């Protein structure tokens, strides 16, 4: 039964979702077809050929403000729960000289299980790569225990080394670096049972340092006692609540560097997003809650702006509430806004710029130019702030350009029909657009580089030079692929290519069979993980010695994906993984003397035992030998007894631990949005082409402007690059909701197409439509299932620990889901 649950149940979990989506869009399609027995098909044909229509902007009513506030507050409570801790080390010791190691001495020798340490800024541009840990049993003779990497991947993150457990009793530890400029926040030692050693038992010093005259309890960054002054911040285990994870090692780190007045280490994106993150760090310190606060806040603020956009577009409170709730509880929206990266700012500004572009389009039917200026200005301002946060907003601007041209053409046609002057409006709008979409964004973009200027005074020329230099750096980084040209070893021909362009090649795999002139075949294999980037000589093509046949590139990643995989949630990105253990105490079954089994090791706590394996023996006073076996598959967490020690019946001999709880974070879309959104986009395209619904074009332009550029990019891409497109998937769903409601609420035509029914005895809807499920019920069911799926997947979106069996049996819908 358990094997069935582990292998078959996860595969069955998506079936109800797919069945509901099939039912939902089946009902929608049945409702949109011309009703039998009517002349609706004529009316539909006329709608398609109507003159160009202007968009409508529906106002917000009092109930909309209340609904918007309610949804926003509920989501805010969800997103700020379990966001991050505030108890990380805040005082740091700074290594200034590589020749001055830290010396930590215990009051008496102690067997240690591990050493924990917390690393801060690496002030030497990450050039020094190693911390060396030495141990001594007497304080005189030293032995190297471990080389600890100390590059940016471990910054502001608790790390530990367990190699010290094999050394034996330790009297002193010595920690030194191969270079200067490293900040250490805290160091903690744990005894053989895993208990934290009280700092009062430790003495820390360094060569050339004298504690005389130092103020007790107030240590400077050059006082070695700083590494032992915050024992309450030492965690029992790693967790997302206490450390950086994924790209936080770049963006949160760089935000803190800005506050410290340092030149940023991560400079592959514009700086405004990281400067925004720095506001949260300024408020709450360099802690996980501090560096995640502003992204989470912007994730919450997306909702009211999206609500206003939906309400302006469709004018139905139910549609606006459902659409906003669906977006709020999309997996990617939740995950991406709770991690300190800059994607959240880009998506926020994309929503804002499209909101005000839509409002500008609805203003075009008015005569006065001045009435159109505020919305045009706010759209341009949002574009400028977004572009200064991440370049992906420039893709969104491509859609704005198309909408802008479309709006101007429509205004021209409307003015021509109504015989209004257009030239004055046109030139004023062009001038305002240059100001709002070019001049002001350029000023904002360049101004964001003020923190890059290292020498006073700060002048516009220096800021421009810093900005221009970074543009070249970014272009080089994003355009660079480490390419490997594979040349022909001799004259011959390409016999066979084993991979197609763009496919991944693992180290050791054969990607080509090459035939020499004598007919001998050679297997060309990859010496590292890579991709087939370009084929210059295909199968059967002859080549000369030294001629390039194919080009490989090594810019891959374990969780990279292509744009077509994003559409179906095929390849999510794994942000964080951590296993938690449940302690299982093992008691003595009777009075006796402890005798270890030959395969036990009293100092190592990692030996795996299957259920029923003997761990130790107990020799009773009556001469019997009792076996103490593992009650479950587990490993030894810590021993509570010694070889030859007496034990009373019921006394705890040891603690076992097995993988019991799992905490993980992955980013992908809610299936209702990824799968349902695709169907909704297809429905919007159909309604545009065959029903003349011009509003669908606004949605499709926004969606494709975000997706199409990624089709042309050959560098490594990830599922979260689909995040901006998700906004328009939600708008497409709202379009489906709206057109479904309109269809069943509009009076049907009688024998003459387009004429409403006037006879009250005729039913409000044709009989086929009256038999269909209510669109309001279908909308609420769609929204409810979206929220239910969010609750189901919440543990692997938030990092909240849950039993392994829950993840295995219910969440692994596809083998590509890294949960």
Tab-separated table of N, CA and C in Angstrom, residues 107-248:
chain	number	residue	atom	x	y	z
A	107	UNK	N	38.300	25.501	28.574
A	107	UNK	CA	38.815	25.405	29.934
A	107	UNK	C	39.344	24.016	30.239
A	108	UNK	N	38.815	23.002	29.553
A	108	UNK	CA	39.331	21.643	29.660
A	108	UNK	C	39.029	20.911	28.363
A	109	UNK	N	39.847	19.915	27.997
A	109	UNK	CA	39.631	19.218	26.725
A	109	UNK	C	38.213	18.644	26.627
A	110	UNK	N	37.662	18.728	25.422
A	110	UNK	CA	36.282	18.294	25.190
A	110	UNK	C	36.179	17.681	23.799
A	111	UNK	N	35.447	16.562	23.706
A	111	UNK	CA	35.161	16.002	22.391
A	111	UNK	C	34.056	16.823	21.743
A	112	UNK	N	34.305	17.263	20.517
A	112	UNK	CA	33.379	18.142	19.816
A	112	UNK	C	32.717	17.409	18.662
A	113	UNK	N	31.458	17.724	18.424
A	113	UNK	CA	30.750	17.131	17.281
A	113	UNK	C	30.820	18.023	16.046
A	114	UNK	N	30.803	19.337	16.242
A	114	UNK	CA	30.895	20.230	15.092
A	114	UNK	C	31.169	21.649	15.559
A	115	UNK	N	31.603	22.470	14.598
A	115	UNK	CA	31.830	23.892	14.811
A	115	UNK	C	30.899	24.655	13.890
A	116	UNK	N	30.171	25.628	14.421
A	116	UNK	CA	29.287	26.473	13.634
A	116	UNK	C	29.887	27.870	13.527
A	117	UNK	N	29.689	28.510	12.380
A	117	UNK	CA	30.222	29.855	12.197
A	117	UNK	C	29.322	30.622	11.234
A	118	UNK	N	29.325	31.945	11.404
A	118	UNK	CA	28.480	32.837	10.616
A	118	UNK	C	29.375	33.879	9.970
A	119	UNK	N	29.357	33.937	8.639
A	119	UNK	CA	30.261	34.794	7.867
A	119	UNK	C	29.508	36.026	7.386
A	120	UNK	N	30.150	37.172	7.506
A	120	UNK	CA	29.572	38.422	7.004
A	120	UNK	C	30.214	38.860	5.702
A	121	UNK	N	30.528	40.144	5.597
A	121	UNK	CA	31.109	40.686	4.372
A	121	UNK	C	32.504	40.137	4.137
A	122	UNK	N	32.808	39.913	2.869
A	122	UNK	CA	34.171	39.611	2.456
A	122	UNK	C	34.703	40.894	1.835
A	123	UNK	N	35.513	41.607	2.592
A	123	UNK	CA	35.894	42.967	2.211
A	123	UNK	C	37.073	43.019	1.250
A	124	UNK	N	37.535	41.881	0.801
A	124	UNK	CA	38.662	41.857	-0.128
A	124	UNK	C	38.235	41.354	-1.499
A	125	UNK	N	36.961	41.677	-1.849
A	125	UNK	CA	36.438	41.329	-3.171
A	125	UNK	C	36.517	39.832	-3.440
A	126	UNK	N	36.396	39.035	-2.371
A	126	UNK	CA	36.347	37.586	-2.471
A	126	UNK	C	37.616	36.986	-3.056
A	127	UNK	N	38.752	37.667	-2.877
A	127	UNK	CA	39.994	37.119	-3.397
A	127	UNK	C	40.559	36.042	-2.475
A	128	UNK	N	40.418	36.216	-1.163
A	128	UNK	CA	40.825	35.169	-0.243
A	128	UNK	C	39.754	34.104	-0.199
A	129	UNK	N	40.087	32.867	-0.424
A	129	UNK	CA	39.071	31.852	-0.619
A	129	UNK	C	38.974	30.835	0.519
A	130	UNK	N	39.860	30.867	1.531
A	130	UNK	CA	39.900	29.765	2.467
A	130	UNK	C	40.049	30.232	3.904
A	131	UNK	N	39.300	29.572	4.791
A	131	UNK	CA	39.550	29.619	6.218
A	131	UNK	C	40.111	28.252	6.600
A	132	UNK	N	41.220	28.263	7.315
A	132	UNK	CA	41.800	26.987	7.734
A	132	UNK	C	41.529	26.777	9.216
A	133	UNK	N	41.069	25.586	9.564
A	133	UNK	CA	40.774	25.232	10.943
A	133	UNK	C	41.770	24.184	11.418
A	134	UNK	N	42.483	24.507	12.500
A	134	UNK	CA	43.423	23.579	13.135
A	134	UNK	C	42.916	23.252	14.531
A	135	UNK	N	43.268	22.067	15.012
A	135	UNK	CA	42.884	21.645	16.353
A	135	UNK	C	44.111	21.140	17.104
A	136	UNK	N	44.034	21.270	18.427
A	136	UNK	CA	45.136	20.815	19.273
A	136	UNK	C	44.563	20.173	20.529
A	137	UNK	N	45.191	19.072	20.956
A	137	UNK	CA	44.763	18.399	22.181
A	137	UNK	C	45.416	19.001	23.418
A	138	UNK	N	46.523	19.734	23.225
A	138	UNK	CA	47.239	20.290	24.369
A	138	UNK	C	47.583	21.763	24.215
A	139	UNK	N	47.233	22.366	23.099
A	139	UNK	CA	47.565	23.760	22.857
A	139	UNK	C	48.948	23.966	22.306
A	140	UNK	N	49.699	22.866	22.072
A	140	UNK	CA	51.077	22.963	21.577
A	140	UNK	C	51.212	22.349	20.188
A	141	UNK	N	50.741	21.119	20.032
A	141	UNK	CA	50.806	20.436	18.739
A	141	UNK	C	49.489	20.637	17.998
A	142	UNK	N	49.608	20.989	16.724
A	142	UNK	CA	48.423	21.329	15.947
A	142	UNK	C	48.253	20.391	14.757
A	143	UNK	N	46.996	20.151	14.409
A	143	UNK	CA	46.690	19.332	13.236
A	143	UNK	C	45.583	20.022	12.426
A	144	UNK	N	45.788	20.075	11.136
A	144	UNK	CA	44.786	20.687	10.267
A	144	UNK	C	43.531	19.825	10.230
A	145	UNK	N	42.370	20.477	10.455
A	145	UNK	CA	41.093	19.763	10.452
A	145	UNK	C	40.348	19.956	9.141
A	146	UNK	N	40.295	21.166	8.654
A	146	UNK	CA	39.490	21.432	7.449
A	146	UNK	C	39.913	22.731	6.798
A	147	UNK	N	39.731	22.780	5.476
A	147	UNK	CA	39.765	24.028	4.717
A	147	UNK	C	38.314	24.433	4.461
A	148	UNK	N	37.960	25.601	4.906
A	148	UNK	CA	36.573	26.051	4.815
A	148	UNK	C	36.485	27.137	3.747
A	149	UNK	N	35.748	26.900	2.666
A	149	UNK	CA	35.613	27.959	1.657
A	149	UNK	C	34.869	29.145	2.255
A	150	UNK	N	35.270	30.323	1.861
A	150	UNK	CA	34.649	31.523	2.442
A	150	UNK	C	34.297	32.544	1.369
A	151	UNK	N	33.879	32.079	0.200
A	151	UNK	CA	33.517	33.022	-0.851
A	151	UNK	C	32.079	33.492	-0.645
A	152	UNK	N	31.536	34.204	-1.636
A	152	UNK	CA	30.237	34.844	-1.488
A	152	UNK	C	29.104	33.848	-1.279
A	153	UNK	N	29.290	32.570	-1.626
A	153	UNK	CA	28.195	31.599	-1.524
A	153	UNK	C	27.820	31.280	-0.087
A	154	UNK	N	28.652	31.651	0.888
A	154	UNK	CA	28.331	31.338	2.280
A	154	UNK	C	28.125	32.599	3.112
A	155	UNK	N	28.009	33.745	2.485
A	155	UNK	CA	27.900	34.983	3.242
A	155	UNK	C	26.529	35.112	3.892
A	156	UNK	N	26.519	35.643	5.123
A	156	UNK	CA	25.323	35.830	5.926
A	156	UNK	C	24.499	34.538	5.984
A	157	UNK	N	25.225	33.472	6.222
A	157	UNK	CA	24.607	32.147	6.284
A	157	UNK	C	25.361	31.316	7.314
A	158	UNK	N	24.622	30.635	8.166
A	158	UNK	CA	25.254	29.744	9.132
A	158	UNK	C	25.826	28.526	8.418
A	159	UNK	N	27.090	28.232	8.723
A	159	UNK	CA	27.777	27.076	8.172
A	159	UNK	C	28.320	26.245	9.327
A	160	UNK	N	28.704	25.021	9.019
A	160	UNK	CA	29.302	24.191	10.056
A	160	UNK	C	30.263	23.193	9.430
A	161	UNK	N	31.189	22.739	10.235
A	161	UNK	CA	32.106	21.691	9.824
A	161	UNK	C	32.075	20.592	10.874
A	162	UNK	N	31.905	19.349	10.413
A	162	UNK	CA	31.791	18.211	11.323
A	162	UNK	C	33.067	17.383	11.382
A	163	UNK	N	34.079	17.773	10.587
A	163	UNK	CA	35.314	16.983	10.580
A	163	UNK	C	36.022	16.946	11.919
A	164	UNK	N	35.702	17.899	12.779
A	164	UNK	CA	36.345	17.968	14.083
A	164	UNK	C	35.923	16.806	14.984
A	165	UNK	N	34.835	16.100	14.644
A	165	UNK	CA	34.336	15.016	15.490
A	165	UNK	C	35.300	13.832	15.543
A	166	UNK	N	36.151	13.677	14.540
A	166	UNK	CA	37.072	12.537	14.503
A	166	UNK	C	38.395	12.828	15.185
A	167	UNK	N	38.590	14.030	15.679
A	167	UNK	CA	39.897	14.408	16.229
A	167	UNK	C	40.133	13.838	17.626
A	168	UNK	N	39.077	13.763	18.424
A	168	UNK	CA	39.233	13.382	19.818
A	168	UNK	C	39.095	14.599	20.705
A	169	UNK	N	39.509	14.497	21.992
A	169	UNK	CA	39.392	15.647	22.893
A	169	UNK	C	40.181	16.849	22.367
A	170	UNK	N	39.524	18.013	22.365
A	170	UNK	CA	40.114	19.242	21.839
A	170	UNK	C	40.344	20.210	22.986
A	171	UNK	N	41.562	20.745	23.037
A	171	UNK	CA	41.874	21.772	24.012
A	171	UNK	C	41.799	23.159	23.395
A	172	UNK	N	42.210	23.278	22.140
A	172	UNK	CA	42.250	24.593	21.496
A	172	UNK	C	41.990	24.446	20.003
A	173	UNK	N	41.449	25.501	19.439
A	173	UNK	CA	41.211	25.593	18.000
A	173	UNK	C	41.877	26.844	17.476
A	174	UNK	N	42.337	26.762	16.233
A	174	UNK	CA	42.998	27.892	15.594
A	174	UNK	C	42.350	28.106	14.229
A	175	UNK	N	41.919	29.333	13.979
A	175	UNK	CA	41.213	29.659	12.738
A	175	UNK	C	41.896	30.845	12.093
A	176	UNK	N	42.354	30.665	10.867
A	176	UNK	CA	42.992	31.779	10.175
A	176	UNK	C	42.678	31.720	8.692
A	177	UNK	N	42.864	32.857	8.054
A	177	UNK	CA	42.499	33.017	6.660
A	177	UNK	C	43.735	33.258	5.817
A	178	UNK	N	43.604	32.980	4.514
A	178	UNK	CA	44.724	33.198	3.602
A	178	UNK	C	44.781	34.627	3.102
A	179	UNK	N	43.866	35.469	3.592
A	179	UNK	CA	43.889	36.867	3.184
A	179	UNK	C	43.115	37.677	4.215
A	180	UNK	N	43.141	38.977	4.087
A	180	UNK	CA	42.495	39.850	5.065
A	180	UNK	C	41.125	40.284	4.567
A	181	UNK	N	40.401	41.014	5.424
A	181	UNK	CA	39.149	41.631	5.014
A	181	UNK	C	37.937	40.746	5.118
A	182	UNK	N	37.913	39.802	6.066
A	182	UNK	CA	36.771	38.922	6.243
A	182	UNK	C	36.095	39.212	7.571
A	183	UNK	N	34.752	39.279	7.579
A	183	UNK	CA	33.979	39.489	8.793
A	183	UNK	C	33.398	38.165	9.282
A	184	UNK	N	33.622	37.853	10.568
A	184	UNK	CA	33.038	36.676	11.205
A	184	UNK	C	32.079	37.162	12.288
A	185	UNK	N	30.819	36.745	12.201
A	185	UNK	CA	29.828	37.210	13.145
A	185	UNK	C	29.820	36.443	14.448
A	186	UNK	N	29.914	35.129	14.384
A	186	UNK	CA	29.834	34.315	15.597
A	186	UNK	C	30.442	32.950	15.318
A	187	UNK	N	31.027	32.360	16.363
A	187	UNK	CA	31.556	30.999	16.314
A	187	UNK	C	30.972	30.250	17.501
A	188	UNK	N	30.515	29.022	17.273
A	188	UNK	CA	29.935	28.211	18.343
A	188	UNK	C	30.481	26.792	18.251
A	189	UNK	N	30.707	26.191	19.391
A	189	UNK	CA	31.165	24.802	19.479
A	189	UNK	C	30.088	23.954	20.119
A	190	UNK	N	29.961	22.727	19.647
A	190	UNK	CA	29.001	21.787	20.229
A	190	UNK	C	29.734	20.525	20.681
A	191	UNK	N	29.339	20.038	21.862
A	191	UNK	CA	30.006	18.862	22.415
A	191	UNK	C	29.573	17.604	21.675
A	192	UNK	N	30.053	16.474	22.110
A	192	UNK	CA	29.815	15.225	21.398
A	192	UNK	C	28.339	14.863	21.344
A	193	UNK	N	27.545	15.382	22.281
A	193	UNK	CA	26.109	15.120	22.289
A	193	UNK	C	25.318	16.167	21.509
A	194	UNK	N	26.000	17.122	20.917
A	194	UNK	CA	25.332	18.155	20.147
A	194	UNK	C	24.897	19.354	20.945
A	195	UNK	N	25.247	19.386	22.229
A	195	UNK	CA	24.868	20.516	23.065
A	195	UNK	C	25.830	21.685	22.872
A	196	UNK	N	25.290	22.896	22.923
A	196	UNK	CA	26.096	24.096	22.744
A	196	UNK	C	26.996	24.307	23.966
A	197	UNK	N	28.289	24.491	23.717
A	197	UNK	CA	29.227	24.754	24.808
A	197	UNK	C	29.100	26.216	25.214
A	198	UNK	N	28.913	26.438	26.508
A	198	UNK	CA	28.732	27.792	27.021
A	198	UNK	C	29.971	28.637	26.735
A	199	UNK	N	29.780	29.849	26.188
A	199	UNK	CA	30.947	30.697	25.899
A	199	UNK	C	31.796	30.998	27.126
A	200	UNK	N	31.223	30.863	28.316
A	200	UNK	CA	32.013	31.120	29.525
A	200	UNK	C	33.146	30.104	29.686
A	201	UNK	N	33.054	28.970	28.987
A	201	UNK	CA	34.121	27.975	29.046
A	201	UNK	C	35.201	28.225	28.003
A	202	UNK	N	35.017	29.242	27.173
A	202	UNK	CA	35.932	29.496	26.066
A	202	UNK	C	36.671	30.810	26.275
A	203	UNK	N	37.918	30.816	25.831
A	203	UNK	CA	38.723	32.039	25.807
A	203	UNK	C	39.189	32.257	24.381
A	204	UNK	N	38.992	33.462	23.864
A	204	UNK	CA	39.388	33.740	22.492
A	204	UNK	C	40.365	34.903	22.485
A	205	UNK	N	41.403	34.783	21.687
A	205	UNK	CA	42.407	35.825	21.577
A	205	UNK	C	43.041	35.752	20.196
A	206	UNK	N	43.899	36.694	19.920
A	206	UNK	CA	44.694	36.649	18.693
A	206	UNK	C	46.053	37.262	18.983
A	207	UNK	N	46.988	36.965	18.135
A	207	UNK	CA	48.358	37.439	18.329
A	207	UNK	C	48.402	38.963	18.252
A	208	UNK	N	49.094	39.568	19.220
A	208	UNK	CA	49.280	41.011	19.230
A	208	UNK	C	48.118	41.784	19.817
A	209	UNK	N	47.130	41.071	20.383
A	209	UNK	CA	45.967	41.764	20.935
A	209	UNK	C	45.992	41.687	22.452
A	210	UNK	N	45.673	42.774	23.109
A	210	UNK	CA	45.669	42.836	24.567
A	210	UNK	C	44.297	43.343	25.009
A	211	UNK	N	43.633	42.573	25.869
A	211	UNK	CA	42.293	42.941	26.326
A	211	UNK	C	42.305	44.024	27.387
A	212	UNK	N	43.491	44.387	27.871
A	212	UNK	CA	43.563	45.422	28.909
A	212	UNK	C	43.028	46.747	28.357
A	213	UNK	N	42.191	47.369	29.135
A	213	UNK	CA	41.640	48.667	28.732
A	213	UNK	C	40.418	48.560	27.849
A	214	UNK	N	40.058	47.338	27.424
A	214	UNK	CA	38.873	47.167	26.596
A	214	UNK	C	37.623	47.226	27.473
A	215	UNK	N	36.564	47.826	26.960
A	215	UNK	CA	35.317	47.936	27.714
A	215	UNK	C	34.584	46.603	27.689
A	216	UNK	N	34.319	45.966	28.819
A	216	UNK	CA	33.625	44.674	28.841
A	216	UNK	C	32.233	44.790	28.241
A	217	UNK	N	31.913	43.820	27.420
A	217	UNK	CA	30.570	43.747	26.837
A	217	UNK	C	30.354	44.643	25.637
A	218	UNK	N	31.321	45.511	25.314
A	218	UNK	CA	31.181	46.386	24.142
A	218	UNK	C	32.426	46.216	23.280
A	219	UNK	N	32.320	45.293	22.370
A	219	UNK	CA	33.485	44.897	21.597
A	219	UNK	C	33.485	45.595	20.240
A	220	UNK	N	34.672	45.958	19.781
A	220	UNK	CA	34.834	46.554	18.460
A	220	UNK	C	35.005	45.436	17.443
A	221	UNK	N	35.023	45.822	16.167
A	221	UNK	CA	35.192	44.826	15.107
A	221	UNK	C	36.600	44.244	15.086
A	222	UNK	N	37.514	44.801	15.893
A	222	UNK	CA	38.872	44.261	15.949
A	222	UNK	C	39.119	43.489	17.246
A	223	UNK	N	38.081	43.344	18.052
A	223	UNK	CA	38.190	42.608	19.309
A	223	UNK	C	37.773	41.169	19.058
A	224	UNK	N	38.649	40.190	19.254
A	224	UNK	CA	38.306	38.796	18.939
A	224	UNK	C	37.147	38.263	19.760
A	225	UNK	N	36.875	38.864	20.917
A	225	UNK	CA	35.755	38.390	21.735
A	225	UNK	C	34.411	38.597	21.043
A	226	UNK	N	34.405	39.359	19.956
A	226	UNK	CA	33.175	39.584	19.197
A	226	UNK	C	32.581	38.282	18.665
A	227	UNK	N	33.419	37.282	18.419
A	227	UNK	CA	32.909	36.039	17.829
A	227	UNK	C	32.182	35.169	18.842
A	228	UNK	N	32.190	35.555	20.126
A	228	UNK	CA	31.522	34.760	21.154
A	228	UNK	C	30.481	35.567	21.930
A	229	UNK	N	30.119	36.750	21.436
A	229	UNK	CA	29.293	37.645	22.249
A	229	UNK	C	27.795	37.510	22.000
A	230	UNK	N	27.360	36.668	21.045
A	230	UNK	CA	25.933	36.526	20.759
A	230	UNK	C	25.522	35.055	20.723
A	231	UNK	N	25.706	34.326	21.828
A	231	UNK	CA	25.363	32.893	21.817
A	231	UNK	C	23.878	32.637	21.597
A	232	UNK	N	23.025	33.593	21.957
A	232	UNK	CA	21.582	33.406	21.762
A	232	UNK	C	21.183	33.392	20.288
A	233	UNK	N	22.085	33.841	19.416
A	233	UNK	CA	21.788	33.849	17.984
A	233	UNK	C	22.171	32.541	17.306
A	234	UNK	N	22.829	31.641	18.026
A	234	UNK	CA	23.290	30.379	17.430
A	234	UNK	C	22.097	29.444	17.261
A	235	UNK	N	21.818	28.972	16.051
A	235	UNK	CA	20.648	28.114	15.826
A	235	UNK	C	20.989	26.643	16.052
A	236	UNK	N	20.002	25.831	16.397
A	236	UNK	CA	20.257	24.391	16.529
A	236	UNK	C	20.483	23.705	15.196
A	237	UNK	N	19.917	24.268	14.129
A	237	UNK	CA	20.056	23.673	12.798
A	237	UNK	C	19.846	24.772	11.764
A	238	UNK	N	20.207	24.488	10.518
A	238	UNK	CA	20.017	25.465	9.466
A	238	UNK	C	18.538	25.600	9.129
A	239	UNK	N	18.155	26.765	8.679
A	239	UNK	CA	16.760	27.053	8.378
A	239	UNK	C	16.720	28.281	7.480
A	240	UNK	N	15.634	28.401	6.706
A	240	UNK	CA	15.478	29.595	5.874
A	240	UNK	C	15.286	30.840	6.721
A	241	UNK	N	14.920	30.676	7.986
A	241	UNK	CA	14.653	31.823	8.846
A	241	UNK	C	15.909	32.513	9.326
A	242	UNK	N	17.081	31.913	9.107
A	242	UNK	CA	18.300	32.453	9.706
A	242	UNK	C	19.411	32.720	8.706
A	243	UNK	N	19.219	32.384	7.429
A	243	UNK	CA	20.338	32.481	6.486
A	243	UNK	C	19.862	32.941	5.118
A	244	UNK	N	20.815	33.382	4.321
A	244	UNK	CA	20.540	33.670	2.915
A	244	UNK	C	20.324	32.367	2.158
A	245	UNK	N	19.556	32.443	1.094
A	245	UNK	CA	19.439	31.289	0.203
A	245	UNK	C	19.196	31.786	-1.210
A	246	UNK	N	19.578	30.956	-2.163
A	246	UNK	CA	19.510	31.240	-3.592
A	246	UNK	C	20.191	32.581	-3.882
A	247	UNK	N	19.576	33.457	-4.682
A	247	UNK	CA	20.248	34.689	-5.118
A	247	UNK	C	20.302	35.766	-4.049
A	248	UNK	N	19.839	35.470	-2.844
A	248	UNK	CA	20.038	36.420	-1.751
A	248	UNK	C	21.524	36.614	-1.457
